Amino acid sequence: MERGPGRRLGIWAIVLLVVGAVAVLTPPVLTVVLDQQPVRVRSVGSDHMEPTYRRGDRVFLAAEDGGSPRVERGDVVLFSSPDWDRGDHVERVVALGGDRISYRRGDATLRLNGQPLDEPYLKDRRTPATVDFDVVVPEGRMFLMGDNRGNSADSSYRGSNGRQGTVAVSAVTGKAVGRPTGLLVLGGAELLGVLVFLVGAGLGTAALVVRRRARKRQAAWPGPHGPVPGWPGAHGPGAGV
C-alpha cells in the first residue's frame, strides 16, 4: 500500500504534539492536586522574599494541621492572620515567644536577645531592616520578616497593630521545604514538553507543505507514474507532436 507524501511526518507531528501537551499540562495539574495533600504549593506574588524566592516562584510547603505547629527561627512559613492583610502570606520567622528582637538605623545586623543575628539569606546584608524597632515577642507568637528587607511589609512595619507586628504561631498552615525530587523532575519535564510541542508543530507544518507540493505535482502530471503519453510536455514514443 503506497503511503501519501508527508504521511510519516504527519504521524510524528501528532505524536510529539500529544507528548508535549501532556508534559506541559501535568505539572500545573499536580500543583492543584498537591495543594490538597500534605505538601502544598504556593506561588510568590512579589519580590519580598528574594533571593530565596523570586516573584512567580513556587514554594513547596509541608502542611500543618493547626494547633501548635513546630516552628523554629529561620523557618519560611505560610500563614493567614487577621492581624495582617487578607489572604495567605509567606515570610521568614526571625524571633519567637520570649525573644527580644531589635534594630536601630546604622546597626550592621538585627539583634536577637542582645546578640547580632547572622542572616545569610538576605538579599542585601547591608540592609537588615529599614525602620527602627524593639520588640519582646509575646509567648505563642512570632516576629516575621521578608528576605528582601528593602521591599517587605513585614512585622517591622506592623508595630501599630496592637501586637507589635507579631503573628500567632497557630496561624501557620505550612512550612517551606526543599522542592521534592519528583516535582523537580516534573519541572524539567514541563520545559522539555514545550520544546517537544514546538518540534511537533514544526513537523506538522512541514507535513502540510509536503502534501501541498505533492498535490500540485499531481495536478501538473495526472499520470500515476509521471507524464501520460500524449499529454502536453511528454516526450518519447507515443508522445504527442
GROMACS .gro file of N, CA and C in nm, residues 71 94 122 182 236:
model
   15
   71VAL      N    1   0.749   2.543   6.501
   71VAL     CA    2   0.812   2.648   6.422
   71VAL      C    3   0.944   2.687   6.488
   94VAL      N    4   1.178   3.524   6.236
   94VAL     CA    5   1.302   3.584   6.286
   94VAL      C    6   1.314   3.567   6.438
  122LEU      N    7   1.970   3.702   5.339
  122LEU     CA    8   1.923   3.836   5.298
  122LEU      C    9   1.967   3.870   5.156
  182GLY      N   10   1.084   1.445   4.284
  182GLY     CA   11   0.990   1.412   4.177
  182GLY      C   12   0.934   1.536   4.111
  236GLY      N   13   0.903   1.122  -2.606
  236GLY     CA   14   0.934   0.982  -2.627
  236GLY      C   15   0.828   0.916  -2.713
   0.00000   0.00000   0.00000
